[in-house]
JSON list of C-alpha atoms in Angstrom, two decimals:
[
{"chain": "G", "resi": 1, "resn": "UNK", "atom": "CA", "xyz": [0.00, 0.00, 0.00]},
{"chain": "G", "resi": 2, "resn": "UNK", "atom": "CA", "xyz": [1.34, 3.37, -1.07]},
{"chain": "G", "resi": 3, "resn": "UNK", "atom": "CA", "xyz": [1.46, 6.47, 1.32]},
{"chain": "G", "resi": 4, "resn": "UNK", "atom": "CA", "xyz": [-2.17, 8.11, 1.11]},
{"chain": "G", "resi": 5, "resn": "UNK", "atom": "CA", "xyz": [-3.30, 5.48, -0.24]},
{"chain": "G", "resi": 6, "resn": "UNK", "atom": "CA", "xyz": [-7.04, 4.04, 1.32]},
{"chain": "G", "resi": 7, "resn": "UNK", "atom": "CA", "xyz": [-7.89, 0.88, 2.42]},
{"chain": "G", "resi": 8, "resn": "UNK", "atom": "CA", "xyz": [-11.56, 0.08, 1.66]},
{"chain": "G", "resi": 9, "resn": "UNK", "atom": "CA", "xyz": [-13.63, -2.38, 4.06]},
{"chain": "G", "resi": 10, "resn": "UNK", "atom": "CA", "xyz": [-14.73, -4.60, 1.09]},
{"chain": "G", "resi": 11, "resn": "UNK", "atom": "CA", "xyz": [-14.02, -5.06, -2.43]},
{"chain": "G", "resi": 12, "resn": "UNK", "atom": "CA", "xyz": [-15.63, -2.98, -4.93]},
{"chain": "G", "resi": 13, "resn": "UNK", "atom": "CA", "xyz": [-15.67, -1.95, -8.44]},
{"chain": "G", "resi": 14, "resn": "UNK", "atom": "CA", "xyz": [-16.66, 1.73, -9.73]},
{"chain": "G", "resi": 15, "resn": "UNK", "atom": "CA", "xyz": [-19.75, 0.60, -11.30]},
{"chain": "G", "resi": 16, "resn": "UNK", "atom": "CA", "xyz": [-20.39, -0.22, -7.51]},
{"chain": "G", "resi": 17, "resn": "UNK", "atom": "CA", "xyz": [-19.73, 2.84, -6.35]},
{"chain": "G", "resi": 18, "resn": "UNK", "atom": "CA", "xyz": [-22.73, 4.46, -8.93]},
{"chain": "G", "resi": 19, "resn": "UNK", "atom": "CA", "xyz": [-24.68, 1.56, -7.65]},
{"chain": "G", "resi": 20, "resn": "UNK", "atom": "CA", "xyz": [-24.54, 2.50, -4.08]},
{"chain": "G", "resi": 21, "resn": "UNK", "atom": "CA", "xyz": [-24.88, 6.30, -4.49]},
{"chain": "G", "resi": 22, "resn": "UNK", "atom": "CA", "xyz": [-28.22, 5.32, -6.58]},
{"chain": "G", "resi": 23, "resn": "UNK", "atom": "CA", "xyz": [-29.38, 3.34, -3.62]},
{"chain": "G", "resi": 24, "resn": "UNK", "atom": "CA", "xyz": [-28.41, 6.02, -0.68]},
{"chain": "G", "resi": 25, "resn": "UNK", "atom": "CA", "xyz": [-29.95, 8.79, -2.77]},
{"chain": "G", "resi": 26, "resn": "UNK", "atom": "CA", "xyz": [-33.09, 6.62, -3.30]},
{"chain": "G", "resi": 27, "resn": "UNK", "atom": "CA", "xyz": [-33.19, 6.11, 0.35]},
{"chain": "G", "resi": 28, "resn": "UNK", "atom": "CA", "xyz": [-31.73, 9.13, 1.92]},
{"chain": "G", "resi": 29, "resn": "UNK", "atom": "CA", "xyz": [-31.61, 11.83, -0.10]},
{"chain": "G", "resi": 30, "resn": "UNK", "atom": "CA", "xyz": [-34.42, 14.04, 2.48]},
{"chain": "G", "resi": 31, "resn": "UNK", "atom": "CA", "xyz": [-31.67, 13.77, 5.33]},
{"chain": "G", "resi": 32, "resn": "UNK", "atom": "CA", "xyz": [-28.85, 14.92, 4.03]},
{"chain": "G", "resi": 33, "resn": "UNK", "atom": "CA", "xyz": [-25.33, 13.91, 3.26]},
{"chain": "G", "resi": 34, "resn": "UNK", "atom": "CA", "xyz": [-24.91, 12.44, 6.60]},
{"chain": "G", "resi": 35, "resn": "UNK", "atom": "CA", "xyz": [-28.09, 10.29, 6.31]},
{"chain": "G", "resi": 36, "resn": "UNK", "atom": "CA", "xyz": [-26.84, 9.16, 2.66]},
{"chain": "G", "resi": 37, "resn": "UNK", "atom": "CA", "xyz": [-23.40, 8.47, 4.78]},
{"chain": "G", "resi": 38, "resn": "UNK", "atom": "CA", "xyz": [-25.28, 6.35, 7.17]},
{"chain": "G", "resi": 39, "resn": "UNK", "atom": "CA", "xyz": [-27.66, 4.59, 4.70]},
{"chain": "G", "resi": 40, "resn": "UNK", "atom": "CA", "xyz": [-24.17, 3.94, 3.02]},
{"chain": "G", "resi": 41, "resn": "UNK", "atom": "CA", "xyz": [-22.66, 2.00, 6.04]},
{"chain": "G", "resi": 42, "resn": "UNK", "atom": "CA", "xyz": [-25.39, -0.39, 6.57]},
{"chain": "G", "resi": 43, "resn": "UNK", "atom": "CA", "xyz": [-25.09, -1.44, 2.84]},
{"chain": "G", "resi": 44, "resn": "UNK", "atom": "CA", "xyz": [-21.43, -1.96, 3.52]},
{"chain": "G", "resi": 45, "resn": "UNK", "atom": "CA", "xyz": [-21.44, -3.66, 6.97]},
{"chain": "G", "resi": 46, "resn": "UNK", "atom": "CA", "xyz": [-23.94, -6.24, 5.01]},
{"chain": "G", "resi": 47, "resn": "UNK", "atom": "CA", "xyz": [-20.89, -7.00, 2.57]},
{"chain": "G", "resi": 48, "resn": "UNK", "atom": "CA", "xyz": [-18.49, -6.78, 5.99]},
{"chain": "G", "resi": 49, "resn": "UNK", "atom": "CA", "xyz": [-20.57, -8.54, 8.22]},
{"chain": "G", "resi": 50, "resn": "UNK", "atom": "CA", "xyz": [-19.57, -12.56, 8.84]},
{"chain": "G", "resi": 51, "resn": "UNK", "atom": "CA", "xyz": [-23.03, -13.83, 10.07]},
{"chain": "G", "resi": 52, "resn": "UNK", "atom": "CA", "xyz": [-25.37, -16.26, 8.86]},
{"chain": "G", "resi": 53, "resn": "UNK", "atom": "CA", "xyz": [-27.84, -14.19, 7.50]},
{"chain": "G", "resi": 54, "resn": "UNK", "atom": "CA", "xyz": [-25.65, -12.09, 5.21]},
{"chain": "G", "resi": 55, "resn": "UNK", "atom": "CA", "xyz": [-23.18, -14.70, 4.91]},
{"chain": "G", "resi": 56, "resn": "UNK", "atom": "CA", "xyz": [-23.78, -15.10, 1.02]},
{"chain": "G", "resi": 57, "resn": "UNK", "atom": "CA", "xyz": [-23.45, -11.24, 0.46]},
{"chain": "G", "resi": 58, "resn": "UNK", "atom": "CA", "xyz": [-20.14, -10.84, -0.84]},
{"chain": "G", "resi": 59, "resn": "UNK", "atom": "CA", "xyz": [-20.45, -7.86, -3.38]},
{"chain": "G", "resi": 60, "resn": "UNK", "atom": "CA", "xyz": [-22.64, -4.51, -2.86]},
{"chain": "G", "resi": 61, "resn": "UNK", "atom": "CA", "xyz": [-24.72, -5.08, -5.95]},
{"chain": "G", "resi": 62, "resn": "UNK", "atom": "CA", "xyz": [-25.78, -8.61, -3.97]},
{"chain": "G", "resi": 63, "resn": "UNK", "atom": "CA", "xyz": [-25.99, -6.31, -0.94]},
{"chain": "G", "resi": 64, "resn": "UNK", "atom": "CA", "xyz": [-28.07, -3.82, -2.93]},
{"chain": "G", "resi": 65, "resn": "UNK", "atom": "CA", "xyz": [-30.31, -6.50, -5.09]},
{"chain": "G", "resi": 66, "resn": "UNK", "atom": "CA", "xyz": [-30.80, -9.13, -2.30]},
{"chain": "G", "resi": 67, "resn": "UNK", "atom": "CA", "xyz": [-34.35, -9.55, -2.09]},
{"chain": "G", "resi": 68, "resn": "UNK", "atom": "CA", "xyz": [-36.88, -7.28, -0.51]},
{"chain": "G", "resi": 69, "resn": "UNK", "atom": "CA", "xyz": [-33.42, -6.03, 1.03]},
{"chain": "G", "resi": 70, "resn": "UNK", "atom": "CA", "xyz": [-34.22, -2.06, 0.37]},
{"chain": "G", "resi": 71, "resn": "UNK", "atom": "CA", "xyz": [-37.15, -0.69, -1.31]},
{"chain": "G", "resi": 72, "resn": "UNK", "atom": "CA", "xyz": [-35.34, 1.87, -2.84]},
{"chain": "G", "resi": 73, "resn": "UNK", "atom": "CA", "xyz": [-34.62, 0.13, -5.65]},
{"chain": "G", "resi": 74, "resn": "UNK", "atom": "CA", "xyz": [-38.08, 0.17, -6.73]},
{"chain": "G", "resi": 75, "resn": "UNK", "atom": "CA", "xyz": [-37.71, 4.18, -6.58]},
{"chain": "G", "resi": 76, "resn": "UNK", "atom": "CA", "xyz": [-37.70, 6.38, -9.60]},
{"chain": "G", "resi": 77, "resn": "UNK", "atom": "CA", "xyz": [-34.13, 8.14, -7.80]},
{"chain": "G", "resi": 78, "resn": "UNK", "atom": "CA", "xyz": [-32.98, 5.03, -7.96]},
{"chain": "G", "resi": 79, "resn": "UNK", "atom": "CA", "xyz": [-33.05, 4.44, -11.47]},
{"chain": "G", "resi": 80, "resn": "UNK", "atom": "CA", "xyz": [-31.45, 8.34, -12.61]},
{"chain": "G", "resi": 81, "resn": "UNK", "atom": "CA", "xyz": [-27.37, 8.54, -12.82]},
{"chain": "G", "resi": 82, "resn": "UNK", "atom": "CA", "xyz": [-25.70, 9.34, -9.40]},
{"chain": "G", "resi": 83, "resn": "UNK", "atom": "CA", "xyz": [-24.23, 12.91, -9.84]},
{"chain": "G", "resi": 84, "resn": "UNK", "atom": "CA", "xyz": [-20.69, 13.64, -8.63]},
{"chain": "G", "resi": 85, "resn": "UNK", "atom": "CA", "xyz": [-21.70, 14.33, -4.82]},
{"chain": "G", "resi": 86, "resn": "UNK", "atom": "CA", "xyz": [-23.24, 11.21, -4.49]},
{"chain": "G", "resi": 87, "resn": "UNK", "atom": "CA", "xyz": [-21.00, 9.03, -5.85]},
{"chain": "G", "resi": 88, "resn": "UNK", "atom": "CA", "xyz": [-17.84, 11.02, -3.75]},
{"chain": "G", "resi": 89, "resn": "UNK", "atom": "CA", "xyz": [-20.51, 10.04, -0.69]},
{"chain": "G", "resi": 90, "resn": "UNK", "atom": "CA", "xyz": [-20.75, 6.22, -1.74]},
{"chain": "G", "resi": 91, "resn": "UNK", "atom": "CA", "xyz": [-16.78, 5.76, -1.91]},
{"chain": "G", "resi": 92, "resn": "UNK", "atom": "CA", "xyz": [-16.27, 7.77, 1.18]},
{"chain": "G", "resi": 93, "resn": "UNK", "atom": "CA", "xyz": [-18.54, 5.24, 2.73]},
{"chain": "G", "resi": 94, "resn": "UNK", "atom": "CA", "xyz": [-16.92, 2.35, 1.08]},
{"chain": "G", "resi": 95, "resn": "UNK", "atom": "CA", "xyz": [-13.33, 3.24, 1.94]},
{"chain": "G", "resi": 96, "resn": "UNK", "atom": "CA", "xyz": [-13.76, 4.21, 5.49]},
{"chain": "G", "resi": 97, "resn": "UNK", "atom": "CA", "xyz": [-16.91, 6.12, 6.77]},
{"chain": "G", "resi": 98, "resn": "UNK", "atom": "CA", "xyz": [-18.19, 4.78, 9.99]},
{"chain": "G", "resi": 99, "resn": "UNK", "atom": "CA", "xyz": [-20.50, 6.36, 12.13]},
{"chain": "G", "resi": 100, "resn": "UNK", "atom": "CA", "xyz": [-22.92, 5.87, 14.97]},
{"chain": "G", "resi": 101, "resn": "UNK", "atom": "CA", "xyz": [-25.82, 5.42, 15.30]},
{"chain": "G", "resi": 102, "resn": "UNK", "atom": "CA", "xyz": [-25.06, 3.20, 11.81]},
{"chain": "G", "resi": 103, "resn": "UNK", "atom": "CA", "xyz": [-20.87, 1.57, 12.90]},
{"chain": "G", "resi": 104, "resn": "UNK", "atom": "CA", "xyz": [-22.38, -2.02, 13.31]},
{"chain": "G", "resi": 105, "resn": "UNK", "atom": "CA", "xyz": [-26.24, -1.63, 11.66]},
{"chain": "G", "resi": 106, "resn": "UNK", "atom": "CA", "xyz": [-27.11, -4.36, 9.39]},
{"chain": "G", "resi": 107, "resn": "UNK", "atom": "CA", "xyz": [-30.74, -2.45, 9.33]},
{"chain": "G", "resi": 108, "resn": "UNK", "atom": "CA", "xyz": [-32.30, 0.60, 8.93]},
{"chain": "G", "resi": 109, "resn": "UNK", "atom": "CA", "xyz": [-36.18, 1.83, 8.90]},
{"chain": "G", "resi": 110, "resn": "UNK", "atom": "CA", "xyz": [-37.66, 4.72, 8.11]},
{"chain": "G", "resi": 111, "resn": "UNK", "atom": "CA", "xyz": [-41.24, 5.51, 10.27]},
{"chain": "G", "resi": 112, "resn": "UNK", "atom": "CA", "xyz": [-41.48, 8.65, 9.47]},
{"chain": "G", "resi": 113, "resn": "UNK", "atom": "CA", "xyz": [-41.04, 11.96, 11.52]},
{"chain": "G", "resi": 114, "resn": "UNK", "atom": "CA", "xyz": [-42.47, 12.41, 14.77]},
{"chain": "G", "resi": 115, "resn": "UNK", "atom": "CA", "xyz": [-42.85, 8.43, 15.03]},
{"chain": "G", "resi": 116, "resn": "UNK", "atom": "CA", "xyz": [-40.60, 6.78, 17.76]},
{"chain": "G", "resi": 117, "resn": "UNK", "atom": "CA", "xyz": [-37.85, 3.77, 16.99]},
{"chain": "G", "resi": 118, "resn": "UNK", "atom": "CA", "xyz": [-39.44, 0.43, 17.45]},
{"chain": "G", "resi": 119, "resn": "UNK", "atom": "CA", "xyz": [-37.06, -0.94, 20.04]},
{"chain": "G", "resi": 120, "resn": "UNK", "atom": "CA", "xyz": [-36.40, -3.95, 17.44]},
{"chain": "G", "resi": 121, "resn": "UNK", "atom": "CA", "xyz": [-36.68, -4.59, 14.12]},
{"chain": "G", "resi": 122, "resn": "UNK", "atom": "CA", "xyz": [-34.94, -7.65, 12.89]},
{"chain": "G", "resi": 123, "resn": "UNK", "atom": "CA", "xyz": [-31.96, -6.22, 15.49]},
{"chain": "G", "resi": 124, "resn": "UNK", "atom": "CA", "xyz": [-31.58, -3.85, 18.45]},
{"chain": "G", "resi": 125, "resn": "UNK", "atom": "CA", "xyz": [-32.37, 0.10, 17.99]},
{"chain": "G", "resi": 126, "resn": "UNK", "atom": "CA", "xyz": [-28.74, 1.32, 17.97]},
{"chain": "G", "resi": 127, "resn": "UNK", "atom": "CA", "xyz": [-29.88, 4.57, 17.63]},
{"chain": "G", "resi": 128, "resn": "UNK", "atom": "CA", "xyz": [-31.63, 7.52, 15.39]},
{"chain": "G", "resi": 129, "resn": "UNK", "atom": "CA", "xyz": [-30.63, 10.25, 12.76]},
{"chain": "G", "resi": 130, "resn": "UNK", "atom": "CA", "xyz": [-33.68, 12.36, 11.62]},
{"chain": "G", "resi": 131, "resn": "UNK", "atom": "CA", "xyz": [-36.42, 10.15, 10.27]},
{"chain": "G", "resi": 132, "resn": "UNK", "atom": "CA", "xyz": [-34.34, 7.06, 9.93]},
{"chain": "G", "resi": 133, "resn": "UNK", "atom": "CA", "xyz": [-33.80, 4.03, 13.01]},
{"chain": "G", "resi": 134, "resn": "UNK", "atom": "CA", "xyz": [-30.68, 2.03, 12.41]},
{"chain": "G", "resi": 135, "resn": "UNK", "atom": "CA", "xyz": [-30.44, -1.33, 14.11]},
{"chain": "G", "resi": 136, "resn": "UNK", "atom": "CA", "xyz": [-27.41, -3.19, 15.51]},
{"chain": "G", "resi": 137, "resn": "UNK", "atom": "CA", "xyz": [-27.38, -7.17, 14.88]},
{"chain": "G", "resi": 138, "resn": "UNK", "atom": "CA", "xyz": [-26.89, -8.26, 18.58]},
{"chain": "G", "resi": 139, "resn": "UNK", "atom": "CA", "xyz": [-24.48, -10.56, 20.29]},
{"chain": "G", "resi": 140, "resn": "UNK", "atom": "CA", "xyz": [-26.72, -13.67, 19.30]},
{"chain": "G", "resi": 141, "resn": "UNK", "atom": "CA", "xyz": [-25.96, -13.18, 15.48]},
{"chain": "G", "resi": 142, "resn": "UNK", "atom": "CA", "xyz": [-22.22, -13.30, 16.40]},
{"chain": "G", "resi": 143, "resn": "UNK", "atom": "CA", "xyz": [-21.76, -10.78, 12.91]},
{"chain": "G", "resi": 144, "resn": "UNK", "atom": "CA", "xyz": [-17.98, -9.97, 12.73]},
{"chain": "G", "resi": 145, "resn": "UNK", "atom": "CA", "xyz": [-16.82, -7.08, 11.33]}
]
């Protein structure tokens, strides 16, 4: 590795990247570039993460595509080209961009404003950043990453 150079948590290719910033926009775009951020890690923790139910996620367009994963991607901002702010957002979260309440979230739901955090969905309620609820896996899933 070369001085400056940036060690990304997974693999990726650039088509990847544009895949990603699709899916944060299509997701996130209402909370800003730090809800796109944190949209971003929970995609990439599902690549990172070494438990059995994302165990056969090994790319972020399996991430992205697995089904009824993110219903985004049934979004018409989903299917536009990522412009050059959201695709510098996507590979800042890919190469290094952790954050709570999102660092170990394998989920995230949206309720809408004004509704409180369901204490669990799928995992534990790690936490909240405007009108999105990201949720941490849990000892019992033994996720490694």
């Amino acid at each position: 590795m070369y001085r400056g150079e940036k060690m990304s948590r997974i693999a990726y290719n650039q088509r990847e990247v544009d895949l990603l910033a699709r899916l944060i926009r299509a997701e996130a775009v209402g909370e800003g570039d730090e809800g796109m951020l944190l949209v971003g890690n929970v995609v990439v923790n599902r690549v990172a993460a070494q438990c059995d139910v994302f165990r056969d996620v090994t790319s972020i367009t399996e991430a992205i595509y697995q089904k009824n994963a993110f219903a985004g991607v049934e979004s018409p901002l989903f299917q536009g080209p990522a412009n050059t702010k959201e695709k510098e957002l996507a590979q800042k979260t890919i190469e290094y961009y952790r954050r709570s309440p999102a660092t170990y979230a394998l989920w995230f739901k949206n309720p809408g404003t004004n509704v409180v955090c369901p204490e669990k969905f799928y995992g534990y309620l790690a936490g909240r950043f405007k009108s999105h609820c990201f949720y941490d896996p849990g000892e019992e899933l033994r996720c490694d990453f």
